[in-house]
Tab-separated table of C-alpha atoms in Angstrom:
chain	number	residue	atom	x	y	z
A	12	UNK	CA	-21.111	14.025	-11.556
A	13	UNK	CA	-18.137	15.798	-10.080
A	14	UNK	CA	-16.488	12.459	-8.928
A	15	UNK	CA	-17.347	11.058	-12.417
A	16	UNK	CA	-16.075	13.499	-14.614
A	17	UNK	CA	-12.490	14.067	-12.696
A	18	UNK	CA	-12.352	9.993	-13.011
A	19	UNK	CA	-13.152	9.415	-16.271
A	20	UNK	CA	-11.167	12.052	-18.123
A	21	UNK	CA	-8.057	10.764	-16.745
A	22	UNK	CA	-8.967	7.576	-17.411
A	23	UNK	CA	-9.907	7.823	-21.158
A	24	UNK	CA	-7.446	10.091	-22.037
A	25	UNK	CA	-4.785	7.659	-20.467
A	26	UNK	CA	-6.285	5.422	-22.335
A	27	UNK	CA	-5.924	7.181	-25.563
A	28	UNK	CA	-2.572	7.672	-25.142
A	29	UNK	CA	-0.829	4.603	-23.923
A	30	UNK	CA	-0.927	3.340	-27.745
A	31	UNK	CA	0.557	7.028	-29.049
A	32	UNK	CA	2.966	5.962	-26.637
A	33	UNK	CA	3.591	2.341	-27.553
A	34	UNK	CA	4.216	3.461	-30.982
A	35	UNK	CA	6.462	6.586	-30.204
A	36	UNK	CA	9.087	4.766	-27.839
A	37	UNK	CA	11.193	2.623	-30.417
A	38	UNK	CA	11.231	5.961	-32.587
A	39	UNK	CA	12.883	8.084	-29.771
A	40	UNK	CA	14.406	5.443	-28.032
A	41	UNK	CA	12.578	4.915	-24.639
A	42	UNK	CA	13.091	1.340	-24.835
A	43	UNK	CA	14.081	-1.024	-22.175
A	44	UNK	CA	16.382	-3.549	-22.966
A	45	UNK	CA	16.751	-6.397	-20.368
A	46	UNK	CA	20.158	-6.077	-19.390
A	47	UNK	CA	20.797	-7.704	-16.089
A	48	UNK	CA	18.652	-10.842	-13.559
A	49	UNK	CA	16.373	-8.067	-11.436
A	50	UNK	CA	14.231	-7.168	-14.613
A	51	UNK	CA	11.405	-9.975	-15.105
A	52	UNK	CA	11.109	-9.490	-18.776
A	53	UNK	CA	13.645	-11.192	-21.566
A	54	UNK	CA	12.816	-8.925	-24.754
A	55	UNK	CA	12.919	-5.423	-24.891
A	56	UNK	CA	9.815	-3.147	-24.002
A	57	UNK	CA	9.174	0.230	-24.632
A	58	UNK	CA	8.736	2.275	-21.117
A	59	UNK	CA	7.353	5.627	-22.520
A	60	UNK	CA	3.910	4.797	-20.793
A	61	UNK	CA	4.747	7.778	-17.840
A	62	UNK	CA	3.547	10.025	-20.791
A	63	UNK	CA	-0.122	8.411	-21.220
A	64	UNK	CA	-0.341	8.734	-17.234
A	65	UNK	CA	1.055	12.128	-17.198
A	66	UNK	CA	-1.297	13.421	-19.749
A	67	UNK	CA	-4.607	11.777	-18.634
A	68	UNK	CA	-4.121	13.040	-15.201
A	69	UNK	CA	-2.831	16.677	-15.505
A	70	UNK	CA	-5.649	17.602	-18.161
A	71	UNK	CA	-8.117	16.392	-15.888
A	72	UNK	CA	-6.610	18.214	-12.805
A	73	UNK	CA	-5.834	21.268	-15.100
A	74	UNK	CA	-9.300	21.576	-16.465
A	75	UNK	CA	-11.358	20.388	-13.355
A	76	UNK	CA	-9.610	21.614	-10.504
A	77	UNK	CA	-7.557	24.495	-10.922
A	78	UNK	CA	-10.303	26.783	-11.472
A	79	UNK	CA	-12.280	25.431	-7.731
A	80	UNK	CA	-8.473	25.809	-6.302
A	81	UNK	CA	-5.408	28.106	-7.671
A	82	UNK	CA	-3.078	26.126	-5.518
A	83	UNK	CA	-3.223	23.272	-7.494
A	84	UNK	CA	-1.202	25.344	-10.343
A	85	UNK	CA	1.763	24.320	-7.781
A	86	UNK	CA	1.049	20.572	-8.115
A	87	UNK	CA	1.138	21.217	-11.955
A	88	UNK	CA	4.402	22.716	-12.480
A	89	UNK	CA	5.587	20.145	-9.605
A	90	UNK	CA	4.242	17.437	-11.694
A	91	UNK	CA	5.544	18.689	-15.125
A	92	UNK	CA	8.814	18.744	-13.130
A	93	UNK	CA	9.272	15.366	-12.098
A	94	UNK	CA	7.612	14.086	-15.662
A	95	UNK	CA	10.523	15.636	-16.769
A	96	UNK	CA	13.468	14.129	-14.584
A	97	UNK	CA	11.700	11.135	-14.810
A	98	UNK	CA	12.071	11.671	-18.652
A	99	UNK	CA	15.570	12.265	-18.722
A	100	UNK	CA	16.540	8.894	-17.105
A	101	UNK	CA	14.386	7.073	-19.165
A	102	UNK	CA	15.976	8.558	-22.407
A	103	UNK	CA	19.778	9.689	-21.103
A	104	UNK	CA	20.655	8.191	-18.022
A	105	UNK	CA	21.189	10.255	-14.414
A	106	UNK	CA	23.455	9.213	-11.852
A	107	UNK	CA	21.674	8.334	-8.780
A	108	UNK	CA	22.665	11.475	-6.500
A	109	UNK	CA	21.585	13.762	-9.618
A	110	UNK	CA	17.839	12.341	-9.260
A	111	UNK	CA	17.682	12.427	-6.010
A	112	UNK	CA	19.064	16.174	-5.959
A	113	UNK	CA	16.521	16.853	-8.503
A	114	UNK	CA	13.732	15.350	-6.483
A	115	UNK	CA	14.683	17.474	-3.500
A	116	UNK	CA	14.723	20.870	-5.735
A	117	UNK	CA	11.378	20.190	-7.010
A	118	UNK	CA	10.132	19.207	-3.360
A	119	UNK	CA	10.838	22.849	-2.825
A	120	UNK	CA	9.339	24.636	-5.847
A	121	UNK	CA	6.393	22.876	-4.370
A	122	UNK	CA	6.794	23.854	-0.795
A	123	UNK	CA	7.208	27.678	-2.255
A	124	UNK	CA	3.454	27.661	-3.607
A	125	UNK	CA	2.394	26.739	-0.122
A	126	UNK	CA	1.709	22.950	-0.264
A	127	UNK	CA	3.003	21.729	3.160
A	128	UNK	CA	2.876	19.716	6.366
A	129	UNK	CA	2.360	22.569	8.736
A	130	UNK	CA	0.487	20.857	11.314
A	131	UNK	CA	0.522	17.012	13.114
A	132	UNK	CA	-2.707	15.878	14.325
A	133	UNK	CA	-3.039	15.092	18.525
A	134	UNK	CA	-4.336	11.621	17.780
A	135	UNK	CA	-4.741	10.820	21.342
A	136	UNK	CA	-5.931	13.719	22.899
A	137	UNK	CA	-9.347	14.403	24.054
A	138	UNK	CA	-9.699	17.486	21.930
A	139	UNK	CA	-7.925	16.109	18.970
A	140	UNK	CA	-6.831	19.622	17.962
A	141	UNK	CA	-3.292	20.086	16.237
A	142	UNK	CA	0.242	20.857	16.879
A	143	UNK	CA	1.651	23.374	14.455
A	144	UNK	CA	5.398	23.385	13.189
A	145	UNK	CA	7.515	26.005	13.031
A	146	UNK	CA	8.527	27.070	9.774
A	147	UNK	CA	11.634	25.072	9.425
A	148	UNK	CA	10.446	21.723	11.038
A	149	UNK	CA	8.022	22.033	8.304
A	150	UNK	CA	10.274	22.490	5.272
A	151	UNK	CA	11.972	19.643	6.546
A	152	UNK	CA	9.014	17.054	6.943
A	153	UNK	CA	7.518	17.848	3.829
A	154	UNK	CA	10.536	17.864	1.374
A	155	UNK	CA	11.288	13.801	3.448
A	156	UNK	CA	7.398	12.899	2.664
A	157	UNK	CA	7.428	14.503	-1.065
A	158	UNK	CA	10.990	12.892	-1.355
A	159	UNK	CA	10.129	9.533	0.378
A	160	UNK	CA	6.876	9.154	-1.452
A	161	UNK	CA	8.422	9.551	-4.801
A	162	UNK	CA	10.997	7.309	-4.381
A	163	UNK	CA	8.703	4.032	-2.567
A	164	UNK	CA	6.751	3.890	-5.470
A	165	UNK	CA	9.857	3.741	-8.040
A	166	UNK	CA	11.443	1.096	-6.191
A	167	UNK	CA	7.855	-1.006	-6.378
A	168	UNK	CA	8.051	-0.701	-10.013
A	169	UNK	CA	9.637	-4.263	-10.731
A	170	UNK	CA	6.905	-6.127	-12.059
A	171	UNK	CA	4.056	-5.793	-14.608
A	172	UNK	CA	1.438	-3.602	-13.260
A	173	UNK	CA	2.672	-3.300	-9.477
A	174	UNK	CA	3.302	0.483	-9.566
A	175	UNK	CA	0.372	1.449	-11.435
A	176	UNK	CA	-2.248	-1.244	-9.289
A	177	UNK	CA	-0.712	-0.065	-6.076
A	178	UNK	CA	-0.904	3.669	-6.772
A	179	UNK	CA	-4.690	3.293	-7.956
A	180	UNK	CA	-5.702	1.311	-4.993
A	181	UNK	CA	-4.129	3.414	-2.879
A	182	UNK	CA	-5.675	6.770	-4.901
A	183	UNK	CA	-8.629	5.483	-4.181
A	184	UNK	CA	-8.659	4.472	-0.643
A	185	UNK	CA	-7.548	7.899	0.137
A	186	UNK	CA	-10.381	9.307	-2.002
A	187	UNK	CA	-13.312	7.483	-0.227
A	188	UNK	CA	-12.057	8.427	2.930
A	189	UNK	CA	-12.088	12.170	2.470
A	190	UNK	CA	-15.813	11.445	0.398
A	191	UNK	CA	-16.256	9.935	3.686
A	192	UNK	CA	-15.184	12.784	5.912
A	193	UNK	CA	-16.131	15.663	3.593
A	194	UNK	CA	-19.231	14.871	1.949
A	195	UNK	CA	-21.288	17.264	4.261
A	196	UNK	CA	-19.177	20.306	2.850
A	197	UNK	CA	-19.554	19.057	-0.808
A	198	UNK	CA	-16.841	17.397	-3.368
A	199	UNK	CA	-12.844	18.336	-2.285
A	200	UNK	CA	-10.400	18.889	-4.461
A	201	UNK	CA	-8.172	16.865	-2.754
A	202	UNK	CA	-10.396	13.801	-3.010
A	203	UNK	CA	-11.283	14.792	-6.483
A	204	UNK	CA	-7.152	14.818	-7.359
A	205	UNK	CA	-7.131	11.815	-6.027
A	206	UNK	CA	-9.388	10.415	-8.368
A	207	UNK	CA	-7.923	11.699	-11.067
A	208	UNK	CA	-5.052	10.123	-10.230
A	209	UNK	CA	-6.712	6.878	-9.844
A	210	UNK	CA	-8.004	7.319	-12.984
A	211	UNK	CA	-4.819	7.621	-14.973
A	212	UNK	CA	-3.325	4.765	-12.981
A	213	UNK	CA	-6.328	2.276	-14.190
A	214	UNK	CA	-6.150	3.756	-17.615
A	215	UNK	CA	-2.337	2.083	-17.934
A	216	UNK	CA	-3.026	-0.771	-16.036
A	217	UNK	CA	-4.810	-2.650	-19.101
A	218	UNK	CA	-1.478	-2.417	-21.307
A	219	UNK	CA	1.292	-2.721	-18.189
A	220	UNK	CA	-0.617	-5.859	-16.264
A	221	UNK	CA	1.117	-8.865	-17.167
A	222	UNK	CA	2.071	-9.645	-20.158
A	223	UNK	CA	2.705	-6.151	-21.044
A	224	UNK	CA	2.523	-4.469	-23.777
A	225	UNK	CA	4.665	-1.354	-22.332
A	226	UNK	CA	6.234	-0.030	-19.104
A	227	UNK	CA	5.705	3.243	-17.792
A	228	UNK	CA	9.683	3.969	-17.459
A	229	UNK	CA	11.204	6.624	-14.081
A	230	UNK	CA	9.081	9.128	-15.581
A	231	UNK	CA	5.740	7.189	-14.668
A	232	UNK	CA	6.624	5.883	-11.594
A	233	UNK	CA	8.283	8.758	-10.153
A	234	UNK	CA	5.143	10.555	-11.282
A	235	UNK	CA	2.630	8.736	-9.923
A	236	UNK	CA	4.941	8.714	-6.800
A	237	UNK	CA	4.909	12.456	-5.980
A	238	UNK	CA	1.214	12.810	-6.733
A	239	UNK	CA	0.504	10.449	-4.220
A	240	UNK	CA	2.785	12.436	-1.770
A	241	UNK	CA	1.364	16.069	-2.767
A	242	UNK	CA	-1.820	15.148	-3.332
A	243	UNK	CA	-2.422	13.860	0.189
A	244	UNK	CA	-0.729	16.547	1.915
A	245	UNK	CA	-3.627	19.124	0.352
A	246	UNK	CA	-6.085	16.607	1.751
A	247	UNK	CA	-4.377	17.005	5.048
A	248	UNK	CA	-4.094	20.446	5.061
A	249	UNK	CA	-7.501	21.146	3.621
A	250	UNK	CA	-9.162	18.335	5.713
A	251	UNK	CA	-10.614	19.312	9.616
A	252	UNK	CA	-10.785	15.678	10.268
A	253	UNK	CA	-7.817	13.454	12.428
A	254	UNK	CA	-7.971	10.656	9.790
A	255	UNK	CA	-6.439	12.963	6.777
A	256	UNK	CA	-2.952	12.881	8.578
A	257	UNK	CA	-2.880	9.388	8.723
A	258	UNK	CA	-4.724	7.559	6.272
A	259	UNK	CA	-1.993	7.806	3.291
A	260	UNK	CA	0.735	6.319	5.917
A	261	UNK	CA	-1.720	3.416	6.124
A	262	UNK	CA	-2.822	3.007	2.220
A	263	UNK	CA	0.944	3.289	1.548
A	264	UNK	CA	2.005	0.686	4.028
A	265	UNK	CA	3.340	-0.918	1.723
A	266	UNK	CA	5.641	1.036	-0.636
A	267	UNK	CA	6.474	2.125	2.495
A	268	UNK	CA	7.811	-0.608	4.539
A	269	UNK	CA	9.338	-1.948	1.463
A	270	UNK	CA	11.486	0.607	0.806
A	271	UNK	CA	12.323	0.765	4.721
A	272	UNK	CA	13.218	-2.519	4.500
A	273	UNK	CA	15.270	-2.525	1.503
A	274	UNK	CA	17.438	0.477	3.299
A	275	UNK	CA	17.864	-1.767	6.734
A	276	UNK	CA	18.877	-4.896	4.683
A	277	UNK	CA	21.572	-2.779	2.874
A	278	UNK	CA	23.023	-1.342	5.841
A	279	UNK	CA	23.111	-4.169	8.023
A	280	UNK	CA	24.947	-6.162	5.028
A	281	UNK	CA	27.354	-3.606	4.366
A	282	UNK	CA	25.885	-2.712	0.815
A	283	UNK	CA	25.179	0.926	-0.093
A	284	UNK	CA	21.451	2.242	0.144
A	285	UNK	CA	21.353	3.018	-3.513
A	286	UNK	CA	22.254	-0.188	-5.030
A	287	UNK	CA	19.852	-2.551	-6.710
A	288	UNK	CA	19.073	-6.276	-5.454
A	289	UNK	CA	16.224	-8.880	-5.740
A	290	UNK	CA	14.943	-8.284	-1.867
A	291	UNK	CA	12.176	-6.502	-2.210
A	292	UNK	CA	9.005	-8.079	-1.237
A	293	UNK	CA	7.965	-8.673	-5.048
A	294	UNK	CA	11.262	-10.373	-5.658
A	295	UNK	CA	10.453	-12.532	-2.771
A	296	UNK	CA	6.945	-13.503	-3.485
A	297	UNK	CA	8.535	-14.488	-6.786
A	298	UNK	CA	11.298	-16.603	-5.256
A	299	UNK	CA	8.699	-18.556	-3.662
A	300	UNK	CA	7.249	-19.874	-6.841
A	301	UNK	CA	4.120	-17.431	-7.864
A	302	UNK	CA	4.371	-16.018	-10.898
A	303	UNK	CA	4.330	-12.405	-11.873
A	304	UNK	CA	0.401	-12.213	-11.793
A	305	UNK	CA	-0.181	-14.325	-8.414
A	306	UNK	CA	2.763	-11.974	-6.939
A	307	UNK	CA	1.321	-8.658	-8.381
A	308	UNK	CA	-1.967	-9.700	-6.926
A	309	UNK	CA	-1.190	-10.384	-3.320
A	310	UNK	CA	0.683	-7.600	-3.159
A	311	UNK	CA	-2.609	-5.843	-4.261
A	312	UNK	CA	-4.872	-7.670	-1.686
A	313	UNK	CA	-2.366	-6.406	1.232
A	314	UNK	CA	-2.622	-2.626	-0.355
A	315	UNK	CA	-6.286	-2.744	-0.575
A	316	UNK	CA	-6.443	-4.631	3.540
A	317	UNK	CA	-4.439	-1.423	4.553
A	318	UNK	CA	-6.385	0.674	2.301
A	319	UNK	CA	-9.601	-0.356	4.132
A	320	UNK	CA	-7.983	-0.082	7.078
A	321	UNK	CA	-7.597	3.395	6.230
A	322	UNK	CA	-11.569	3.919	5.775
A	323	UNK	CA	-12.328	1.894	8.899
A	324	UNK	CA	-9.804	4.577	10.560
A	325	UNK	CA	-12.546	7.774	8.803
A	326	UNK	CA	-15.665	6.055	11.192
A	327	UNK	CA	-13.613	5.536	14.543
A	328	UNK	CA	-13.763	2.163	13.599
A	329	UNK	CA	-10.014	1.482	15.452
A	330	UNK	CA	-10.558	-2.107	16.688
A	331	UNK	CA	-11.283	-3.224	13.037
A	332	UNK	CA	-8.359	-1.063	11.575
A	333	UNK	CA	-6.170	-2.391	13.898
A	334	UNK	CA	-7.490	-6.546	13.338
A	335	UNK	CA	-6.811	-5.525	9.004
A	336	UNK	CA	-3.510	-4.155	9.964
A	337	UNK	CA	-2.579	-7.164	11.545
A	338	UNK	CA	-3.791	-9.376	9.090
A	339	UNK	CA	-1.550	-7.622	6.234
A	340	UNK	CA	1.736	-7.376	8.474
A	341	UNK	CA	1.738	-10.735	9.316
A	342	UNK	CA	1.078	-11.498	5.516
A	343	UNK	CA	4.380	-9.148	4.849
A	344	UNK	CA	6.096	-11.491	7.108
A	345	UNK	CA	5.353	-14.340	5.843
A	346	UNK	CA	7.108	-13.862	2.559
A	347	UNK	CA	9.561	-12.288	4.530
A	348	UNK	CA	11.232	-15.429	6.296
A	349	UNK	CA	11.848	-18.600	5.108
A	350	UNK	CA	9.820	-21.769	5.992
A	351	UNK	CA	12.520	-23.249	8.562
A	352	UNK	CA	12.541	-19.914	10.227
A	353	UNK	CA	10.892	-17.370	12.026
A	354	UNK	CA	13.605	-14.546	11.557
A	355	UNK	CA	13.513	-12.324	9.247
A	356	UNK	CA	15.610	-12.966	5.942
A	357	UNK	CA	17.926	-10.167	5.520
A	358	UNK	CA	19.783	-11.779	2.467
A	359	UNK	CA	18.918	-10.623	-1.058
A	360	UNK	CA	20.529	-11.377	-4.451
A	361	UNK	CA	22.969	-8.570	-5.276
A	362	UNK	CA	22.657	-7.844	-8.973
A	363	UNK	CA	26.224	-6.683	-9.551
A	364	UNK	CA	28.017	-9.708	-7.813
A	365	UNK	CA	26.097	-11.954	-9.995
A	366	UNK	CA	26.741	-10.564	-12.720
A	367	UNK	CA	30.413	-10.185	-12.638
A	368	UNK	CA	29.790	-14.237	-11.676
A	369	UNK	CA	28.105	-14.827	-14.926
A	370	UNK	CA	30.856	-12.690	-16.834
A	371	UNK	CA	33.732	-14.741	-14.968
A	372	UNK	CA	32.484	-17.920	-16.236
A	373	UNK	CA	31.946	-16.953	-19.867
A	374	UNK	CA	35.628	-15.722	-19.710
């Protein structure tokens, strides 16, 4: 009932509020209006869904959770936080290095109520105990997960219901993996935050999956971005098993190579990190000829692979981890090289350059 509860309240009251939200955006102008080739829409959408997501997910945590575990009043406040950048860009605007110095800052207020990667797991040794950090080497890792987290997730968010499918698969991989690992000691709060999570993300998804109805703007995505990151650091911490460390770098594979990728294709061409292009791995699926929904689905079918992976990992199931792994990377390759080559395809569409193309020829 524990499990249930967490779940559904996130999910209902996400789903209560994604219309308040649909109708609110035009009136305080959170609307997106197409503006360049990278966005897949052509008419302008309200993206003031983050606000459905943020609500369903903090009142569950706030009312279920908080009272088994006072640490999760940190999550909240760094959760209102980012809501709240998020919110800004989506209404005003913010320059790049401003969100990014915001995202550090609230990385920190986070770190300060003592949610932190203290501690690596010795995967391969026969006692599998722990290494812990010292205190610095632990500021730093945890502000470059919360950070890096975050900002994988954002970049995802380029096509109707990618963000929001991805985050809930992902919620939920990690959440059946510490059932898996905890359910001797009774429900955690870290897998029931998780669910709650998962809950708000699936609440959305009905309105954002193609053809949407509404987008869920920076504030949703970076959102959903650093729960993901916080949340499964307080499974890691609170977790005596090996499998807590490492199961979100799996579920996230692929956020996470994206956005790795995206940085190594800028720098080798000479293009700065922050810049947008049509390279990532959505964009690409696209070029090939699927629409949004076929894209927005594979992409989903390689999250969930690596999220089973993940649970295959939680019963020393490694041979079978390792075979799904392999199955999903060489999927990622695929739509990462063209058909009359095996290298990689480092080229992507820079946004800017075509449109200063389009403007020269209307001039």
């Amino acid at each position: 009932m524990d499990y249930l509860m967490v779940f559904l309240a996130a999910l209902i009251l996400t789903l209560i509020f994604t219309p308040v939200a649909i109708f609110i955006a035009p009136k305080i102008g959170a609307v997106d209006i197409p503006k360049d080739n990278r966005r897949m829409h052509t008419k302008p959408m309200p993206r003031f869904g983050g606000i459905a997501i943020f609500i369903g997910t903090m009142s569950s945590i706030a009312i279920f959770l908080v009272p088994q575990d006072p640490q999760m009043v940190g999550v909240l406040v760094g959760g209102a936080l980012i809501y709240i950048l998020g919110l800004i860009d989506d209404l005003k605007g913010l320059p790049a290095k401003v969100k990014f110095l915001g995202q550090i800052a609230i990385a920190c207020v986070v770190f300060a109520f003592g949610i932190r990667i203290d501690f690596i797991s010795n995967f391969f040794a026969i006692d599998l105990g722990y290494t812990f950090f010292p205190g610095v080497v632990a500021f730093l890792i945890t502000i470059i997960w919360i950070v890096g987290i975050t900002n994988t997730i954002n970049l995802i968010d380029g096509l109707d219901g990618l963000a929001a499918g991805v985050t809930m698969i992902a919620s939920f991989s990690i959440a059946y993996a510490g059932y898996i690992s905890w359910t001797l000691e009774g429900p955690s709060v870290a897998t029931l935050s998780m669910l709650a999570l998962a809950g708000g993300a699936l609440g959305f998804l009905p309105y954002n999956f193609n053809p949407a109805k509404i987008f869920m703007g920076d504030s949703g995505s970076l959102f959903l971005g650093f729960m993901l990151a916080v949340l499964s650091i307080e499974g890691a911490t609170k977790s005596a098993t090996v499998v807590a460390s490492i199961a979100p770098m799996l579920v996230l594979g692929v956020p996470v190579f994206d956005t790795a990728f995206a940085i190594f294709r800028r720098l080798i061409n000479k293009r700065p990190i922050m810049e947008a292009d049509k390279g990532h791995l959505h964009h690409r699926i696209m070029a090939v000829g699927f629409g949004q929904r076929r894209a927005v689905l594979m992409l989903y079918g390689i999250s969930a692979t690596m999220g089973v992976a993940a649970v295959l990992l939680t019963r020393d199931l490694f041979m079978e981890s390792i075979a799904l792994l392999a199955i999903a990377g060489m999927l990622i390759y695929i739509f990462l090289t063209d058909a009359g080559s095996m290298k990689l395809n480092l080229k992507a569409v820079n946004i800017a350059q075509e449109e200063k193309k389009k403007r020269d020829l209307k001039d």
